[in-house]
Coordinates of C-alpha atoms in Angstrom, one line a residue:
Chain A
X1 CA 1.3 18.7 -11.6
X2 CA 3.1 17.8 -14.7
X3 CA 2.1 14.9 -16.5
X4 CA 5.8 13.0 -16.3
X5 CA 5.1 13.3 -12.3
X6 CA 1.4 11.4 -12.5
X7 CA 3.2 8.7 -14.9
X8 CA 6.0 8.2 -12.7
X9 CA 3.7 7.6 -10.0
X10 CA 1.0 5.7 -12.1
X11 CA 4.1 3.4 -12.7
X12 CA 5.2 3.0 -9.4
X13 CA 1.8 2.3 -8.0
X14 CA 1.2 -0.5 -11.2
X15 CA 4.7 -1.6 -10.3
X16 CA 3.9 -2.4 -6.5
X17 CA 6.3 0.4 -5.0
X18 CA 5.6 2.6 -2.4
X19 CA 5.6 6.4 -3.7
X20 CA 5.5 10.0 -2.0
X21 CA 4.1 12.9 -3.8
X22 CA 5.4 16.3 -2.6
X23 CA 3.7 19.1 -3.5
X24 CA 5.0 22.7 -2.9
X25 CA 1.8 24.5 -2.4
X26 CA 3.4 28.4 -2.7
X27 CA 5.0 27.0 -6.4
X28 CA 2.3 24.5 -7.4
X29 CA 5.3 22.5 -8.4
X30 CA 4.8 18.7 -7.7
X31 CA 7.7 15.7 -7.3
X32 CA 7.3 11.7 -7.4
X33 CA 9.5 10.2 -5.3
X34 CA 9.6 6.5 -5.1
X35 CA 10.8 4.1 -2.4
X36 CA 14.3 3.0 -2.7
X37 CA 15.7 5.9 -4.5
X38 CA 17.7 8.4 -3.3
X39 CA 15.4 11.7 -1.5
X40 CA 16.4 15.2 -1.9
X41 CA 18.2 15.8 1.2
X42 CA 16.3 19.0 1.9
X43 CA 12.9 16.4 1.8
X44 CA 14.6 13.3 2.7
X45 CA 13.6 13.5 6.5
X46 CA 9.5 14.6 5.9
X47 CA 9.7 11.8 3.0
X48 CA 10.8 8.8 4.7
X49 CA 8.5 9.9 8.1
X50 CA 5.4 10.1 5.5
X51 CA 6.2 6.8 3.9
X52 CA 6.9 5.3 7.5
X53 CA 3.5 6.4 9.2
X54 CA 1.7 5.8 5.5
X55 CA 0.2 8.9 6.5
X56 CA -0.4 11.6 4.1
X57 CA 0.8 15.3 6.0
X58 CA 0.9 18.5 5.7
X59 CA 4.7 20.1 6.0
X60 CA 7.2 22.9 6.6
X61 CA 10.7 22.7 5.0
X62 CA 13.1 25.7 5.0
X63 CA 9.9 27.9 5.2
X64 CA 8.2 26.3 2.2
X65 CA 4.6 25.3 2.4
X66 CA 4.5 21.3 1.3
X67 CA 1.9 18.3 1.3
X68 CA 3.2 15.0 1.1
X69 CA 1.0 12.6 -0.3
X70 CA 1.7 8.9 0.1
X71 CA 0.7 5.4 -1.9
X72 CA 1.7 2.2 -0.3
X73 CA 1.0 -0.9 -1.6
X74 CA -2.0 -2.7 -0.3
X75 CA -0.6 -4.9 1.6
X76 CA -0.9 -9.4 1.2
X77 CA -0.4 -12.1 2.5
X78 CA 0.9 -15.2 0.8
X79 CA 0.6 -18.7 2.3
X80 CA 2.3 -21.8 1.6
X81 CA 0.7 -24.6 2.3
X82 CA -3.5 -25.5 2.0
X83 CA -3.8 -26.3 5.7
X84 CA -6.3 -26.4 8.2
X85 CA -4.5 -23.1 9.5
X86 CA -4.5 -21.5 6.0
X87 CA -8.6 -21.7 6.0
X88 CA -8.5 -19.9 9.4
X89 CA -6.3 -17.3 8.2
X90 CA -7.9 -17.3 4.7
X91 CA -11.1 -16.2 6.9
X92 CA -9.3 -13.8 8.9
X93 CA -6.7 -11.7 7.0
X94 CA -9.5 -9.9 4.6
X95 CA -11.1 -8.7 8.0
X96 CA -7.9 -6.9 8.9
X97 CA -7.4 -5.9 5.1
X98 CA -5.0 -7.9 3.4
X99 CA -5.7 -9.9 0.0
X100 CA -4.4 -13.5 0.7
X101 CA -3.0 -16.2 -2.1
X102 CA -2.3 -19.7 -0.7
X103 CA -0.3 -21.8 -2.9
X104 CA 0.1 -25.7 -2.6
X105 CA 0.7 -28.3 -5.2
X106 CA -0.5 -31.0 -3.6
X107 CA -3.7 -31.2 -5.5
X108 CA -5.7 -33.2 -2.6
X109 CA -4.8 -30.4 -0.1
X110 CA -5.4 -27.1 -2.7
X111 CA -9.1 -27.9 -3.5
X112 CA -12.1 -25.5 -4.3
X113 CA -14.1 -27.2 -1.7
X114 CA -12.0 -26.5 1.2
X115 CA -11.2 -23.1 0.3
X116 CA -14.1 -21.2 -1.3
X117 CA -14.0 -17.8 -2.3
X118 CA -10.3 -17.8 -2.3
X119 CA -7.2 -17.5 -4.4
X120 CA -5.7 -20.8 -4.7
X121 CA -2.8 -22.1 -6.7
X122 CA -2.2 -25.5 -6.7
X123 CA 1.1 -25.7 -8.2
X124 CA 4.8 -25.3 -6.6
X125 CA 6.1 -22.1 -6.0
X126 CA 8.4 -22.6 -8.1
X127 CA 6.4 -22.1 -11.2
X128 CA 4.2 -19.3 -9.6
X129 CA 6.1 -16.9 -8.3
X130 CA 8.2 -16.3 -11.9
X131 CA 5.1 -14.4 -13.4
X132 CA 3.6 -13.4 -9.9
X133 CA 6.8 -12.0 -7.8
X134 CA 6.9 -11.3 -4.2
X135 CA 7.7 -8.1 -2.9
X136 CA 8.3 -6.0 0.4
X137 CA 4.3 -5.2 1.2
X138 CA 3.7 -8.8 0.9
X139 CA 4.3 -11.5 4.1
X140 CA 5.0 -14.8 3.5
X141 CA 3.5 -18.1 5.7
X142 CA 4.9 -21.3 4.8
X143 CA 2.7 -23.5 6.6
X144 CA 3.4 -26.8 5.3
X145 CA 6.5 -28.7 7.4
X146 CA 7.9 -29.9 3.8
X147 CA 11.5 -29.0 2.9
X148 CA 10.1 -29.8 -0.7
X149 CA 7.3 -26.9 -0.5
X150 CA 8.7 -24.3 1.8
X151 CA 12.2 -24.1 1.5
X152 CA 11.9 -22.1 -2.4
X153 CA 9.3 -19.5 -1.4
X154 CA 10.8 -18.8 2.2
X155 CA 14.4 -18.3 0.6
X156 CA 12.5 -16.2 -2.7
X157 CA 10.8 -14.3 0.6
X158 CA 14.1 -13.5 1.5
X159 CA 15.6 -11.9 -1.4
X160 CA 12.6 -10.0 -2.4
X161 CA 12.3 -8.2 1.0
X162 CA 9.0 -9.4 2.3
X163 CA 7.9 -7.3 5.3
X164 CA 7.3 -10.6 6.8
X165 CA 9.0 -14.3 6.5
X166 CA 7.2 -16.9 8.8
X167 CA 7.9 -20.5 8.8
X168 CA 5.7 -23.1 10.8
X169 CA 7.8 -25.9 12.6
X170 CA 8.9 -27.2 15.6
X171 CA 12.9 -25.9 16.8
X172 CA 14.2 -29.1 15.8
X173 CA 12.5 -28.5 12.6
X174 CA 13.7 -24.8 12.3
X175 CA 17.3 -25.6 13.3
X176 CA 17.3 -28.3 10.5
X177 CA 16.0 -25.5 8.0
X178 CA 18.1 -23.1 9.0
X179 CA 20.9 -26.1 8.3
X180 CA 19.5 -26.3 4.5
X181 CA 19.7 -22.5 4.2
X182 CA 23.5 -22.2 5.4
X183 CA 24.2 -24.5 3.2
X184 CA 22.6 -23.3 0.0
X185 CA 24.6 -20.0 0.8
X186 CA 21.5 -17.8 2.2
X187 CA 23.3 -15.3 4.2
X188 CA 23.1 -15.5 8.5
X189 CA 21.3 -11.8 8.6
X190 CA 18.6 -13.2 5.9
X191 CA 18.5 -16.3 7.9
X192 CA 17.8 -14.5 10.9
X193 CA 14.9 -12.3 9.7
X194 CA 12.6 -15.9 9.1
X195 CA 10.0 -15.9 12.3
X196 CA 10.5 -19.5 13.8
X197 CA 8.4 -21.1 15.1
X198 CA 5.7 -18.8 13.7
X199 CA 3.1 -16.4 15.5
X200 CA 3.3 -14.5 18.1
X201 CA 3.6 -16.5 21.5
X202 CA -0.2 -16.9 22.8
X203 CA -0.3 -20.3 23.4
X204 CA -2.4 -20.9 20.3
X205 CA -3.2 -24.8 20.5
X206 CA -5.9 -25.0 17.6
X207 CA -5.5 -23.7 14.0
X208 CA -7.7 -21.3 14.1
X209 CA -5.5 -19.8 17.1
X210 CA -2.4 -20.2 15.4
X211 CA -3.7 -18.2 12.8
X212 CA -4.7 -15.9 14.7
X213 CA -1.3 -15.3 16.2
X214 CA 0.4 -15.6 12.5
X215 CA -2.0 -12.8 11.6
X216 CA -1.1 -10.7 14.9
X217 CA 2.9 -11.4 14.5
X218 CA 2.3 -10.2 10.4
X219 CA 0.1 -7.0 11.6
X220 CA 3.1 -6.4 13.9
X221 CA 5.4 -6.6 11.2
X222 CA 4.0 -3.9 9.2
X223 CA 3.5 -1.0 11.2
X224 CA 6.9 -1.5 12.7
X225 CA 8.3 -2.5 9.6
X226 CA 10.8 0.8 9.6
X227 CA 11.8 -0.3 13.0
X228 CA 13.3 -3.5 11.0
X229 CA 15.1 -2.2 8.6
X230 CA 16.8 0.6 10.8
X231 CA 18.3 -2.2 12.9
X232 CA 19.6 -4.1 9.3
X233 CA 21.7 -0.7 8.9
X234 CA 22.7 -0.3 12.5
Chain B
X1 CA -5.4 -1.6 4.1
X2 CA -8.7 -0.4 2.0
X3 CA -8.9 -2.6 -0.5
X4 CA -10.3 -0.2 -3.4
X5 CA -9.4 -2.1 -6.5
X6 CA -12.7 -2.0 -7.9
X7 CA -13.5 1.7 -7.5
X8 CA -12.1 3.5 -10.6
X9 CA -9.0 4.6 -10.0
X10 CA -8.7 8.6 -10.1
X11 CA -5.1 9.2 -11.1
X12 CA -5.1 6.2 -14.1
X13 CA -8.2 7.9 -15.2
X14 CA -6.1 11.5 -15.1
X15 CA -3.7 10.0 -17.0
X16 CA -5.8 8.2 -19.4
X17 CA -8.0 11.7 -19.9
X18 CA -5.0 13.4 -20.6
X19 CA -4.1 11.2 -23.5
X20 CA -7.0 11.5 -25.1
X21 CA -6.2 15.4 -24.9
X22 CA -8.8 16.2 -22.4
X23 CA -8.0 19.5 -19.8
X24 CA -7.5 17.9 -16.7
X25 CA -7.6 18.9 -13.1
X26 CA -6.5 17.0 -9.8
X27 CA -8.2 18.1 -6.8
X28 CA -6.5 16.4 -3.4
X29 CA -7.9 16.5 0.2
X30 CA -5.0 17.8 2.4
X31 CA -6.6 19.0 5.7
X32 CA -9.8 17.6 7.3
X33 CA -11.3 18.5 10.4
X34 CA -14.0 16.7 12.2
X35 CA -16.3 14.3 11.1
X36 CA -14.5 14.7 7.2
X37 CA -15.9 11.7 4.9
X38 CA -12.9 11.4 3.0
X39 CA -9.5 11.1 4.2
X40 CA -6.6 13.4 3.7
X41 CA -5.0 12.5 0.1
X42 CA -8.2 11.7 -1.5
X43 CA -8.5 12.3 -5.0
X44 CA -11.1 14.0 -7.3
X45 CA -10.3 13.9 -11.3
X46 CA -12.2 17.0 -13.4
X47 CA -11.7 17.6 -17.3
X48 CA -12.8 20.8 -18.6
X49 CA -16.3 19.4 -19.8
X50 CA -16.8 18.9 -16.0
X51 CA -16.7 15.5 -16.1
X52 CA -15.2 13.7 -12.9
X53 CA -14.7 10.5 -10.7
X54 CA -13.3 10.2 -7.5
X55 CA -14.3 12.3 -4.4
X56 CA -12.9 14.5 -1.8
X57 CA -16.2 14.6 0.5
X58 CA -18.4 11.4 -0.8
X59 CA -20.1 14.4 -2.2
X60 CA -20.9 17.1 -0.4
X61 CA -18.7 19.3 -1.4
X62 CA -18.1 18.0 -5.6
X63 CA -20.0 20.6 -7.1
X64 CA -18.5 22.9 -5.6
X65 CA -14.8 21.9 -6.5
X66 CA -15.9 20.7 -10.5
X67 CA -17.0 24.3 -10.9
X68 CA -13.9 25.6 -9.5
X69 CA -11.9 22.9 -11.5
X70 CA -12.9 25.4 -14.6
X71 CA -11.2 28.0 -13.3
X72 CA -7.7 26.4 -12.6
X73 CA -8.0 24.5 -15.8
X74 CA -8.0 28.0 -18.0
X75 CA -5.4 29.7 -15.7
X76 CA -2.9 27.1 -15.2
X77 CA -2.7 28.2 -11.2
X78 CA -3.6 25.9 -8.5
X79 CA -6.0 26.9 -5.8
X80 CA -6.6 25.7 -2.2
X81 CA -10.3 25.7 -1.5
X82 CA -12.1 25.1 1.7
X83 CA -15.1 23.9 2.9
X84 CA -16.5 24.1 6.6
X85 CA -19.5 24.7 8.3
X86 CA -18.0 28.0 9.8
X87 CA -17.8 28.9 6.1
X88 CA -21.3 30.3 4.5
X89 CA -19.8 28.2 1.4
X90 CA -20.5 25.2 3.4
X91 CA -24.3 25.2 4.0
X92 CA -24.5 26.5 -0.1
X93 CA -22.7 23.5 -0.9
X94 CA -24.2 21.0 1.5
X95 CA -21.3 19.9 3.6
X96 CA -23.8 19.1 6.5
X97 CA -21.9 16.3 8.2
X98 CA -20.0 18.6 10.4
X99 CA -16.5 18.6 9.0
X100 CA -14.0 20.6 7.4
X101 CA -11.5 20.2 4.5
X102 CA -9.2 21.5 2.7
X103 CA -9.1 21.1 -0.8
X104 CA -5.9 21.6 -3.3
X105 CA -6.8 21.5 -6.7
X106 CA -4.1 22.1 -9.7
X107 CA -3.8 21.6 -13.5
X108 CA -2.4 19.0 -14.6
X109 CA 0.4 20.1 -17.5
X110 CA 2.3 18.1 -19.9

């Protein structure tokens, strides 16, 4: 492998983008391709399979010997909102492997007490996600009801591509959102991508349930997250 | 979804060797069979003072690929090793736990 090849990928990887590494095992030659740029069309198909199944593969292409090496990501989860719900799903996203931030600046909610042992930023989104952006193998919760809160983060969700956009509220409360976001210009197909009311339908009652079907709809969302975009370009 | 951020990271470490003009060699799991301990794209990082971090079979099979690192380091040619209990290499190098791999292990130039 040359050098150039492990610091393009080094850089993606640093960067938070997904990368493939093809390696041509009769040449020993080795490519970095990252996610969002154009593939070699010869590659493009075993490429985009091994960055949708994550899986690392052995391949054959026009009689050439190749493994395809893949780095996603690890994936997160960041929730708006120091709720009752976010300490269940504080609890349960590292068990199914995702880091978790919560953000909330209303200090009396966003206390150490309340949510020990994890990442907690008590201030508006709007001042953390500048330094700390969101990005397509992250899922965003915004758990709190207020406009005030929830409205920035869902619509920065939005434009960054998060694999997952969930907002808690009722219909009426949706429908009024939804209202806000027309009106600030957010596009209907961007609109339409925002899971309302959020988690899968189990007929959670308690927090701890509706976290555990937020955590089950965002699972969902990743591994079919190729599914998604494939019905944005049809 | 591992979560391995505080296992040194084999490929930063390739690069960071490198600039300090160390040989280096990359050696990546690409085929497991059985009961293999590390998964297919695992990473094992060698400089040509046999120095290495990472692992291809939470090691088993590490000698084994450091010594052949040497090799590929001085010729500039990668190599696909493998390791197997059908192989005689296997019990000499200890991979007891049943599996097989596939190792491929290059140079890295630059």
């Amino acid at each position: 492998m040359q050098l150039s090849t492990l610091e393009k990928l080094n850089e993606a990887r640093t960067a938070r983008r997904a990368a493939v590494v093809v390696n041509d095992l009769s040449s020993g030659r080795a490519e970095a391709f990252i996610e969002g740029e154009p593939f070699p069309a010869e590659w493009d198909a075993a490429i985009s399979e091994t960055l949708r199944s994550a899986r690392p593969a052995l391949a054959t292409v026009n009689e050439r010997s190749l493994f395809l090496n893949v780095y996603l990501p690890p994936p997160r989860i960041v929730v708006v909102g120091a709720v009752h719900i976010s300490q269940a799903l504080a609890r349960l996203a590292p068990i199914a492997g995702f880091d978790l931030t919560i953000i909330d600046p209303r200090t009396a909610f966003a206390t150490v007490e309340r949510f020990q042992g994890i990442e907690l930023l008590a201030d508006w989104a709007e001042d953390v996600l500048p330094t700390r952006p969101l990005d397509r193998y992250t899922a965003l919760a915004a758990v709190t009801h207020d406009p005030k809160i929830d409205d920035y983060p869902i619509r920065a969700a939005l434009d960054a591509g998060c694999f997952y956009v969930g907002a808690l509220g009722s219909r009426k409360t949706h429908a009024a959102r939804v209202e806000r976001l027309r009106a600030a210009g957010v596009p209907e197909e961007a609109i339409g991508r925002i899971r309302a009311p959020i988690g899968l339908n189990i007929g959670a009652a308690s927090p701890a349930e509706i976290a555990v079907a937020v955590l089950a709809e965002i699972i969902g969302a990743f591994r079919h997250r190729d599914r998604g975009e494939q019905e944005r370009v049809a | 979804m591992t979560n391995e951020a505080n296992i040194r990271d084999p490929l930063e470490i390739a690069e960071a060797w490198h600039g300090q003009g160390r040989a280096v060699a990359l050696a990546t799991v690409i085929e497991t069979w059985g009961s293999a301990p590390r998964p297919v794209g695992s990473h094992l990082v060698i400089d040509g003072e046999g120095n290495f971090e990472g692992s291809v079979s939470g090691g088993c099979v590490e000698g084994a690929v450091v010594g052949e690192a040497a090799n590929v380091i001085a010729s500039g040619v990668p190599r696909i090793l493998e390791f197997g209990v059908a192989d005689e290499t296997a019990w000499r190098v200890g991979l007891s736990c049943g599996g097989r791999i596939r190792v491929y292990l290059e140079r890295i130039d630059g």
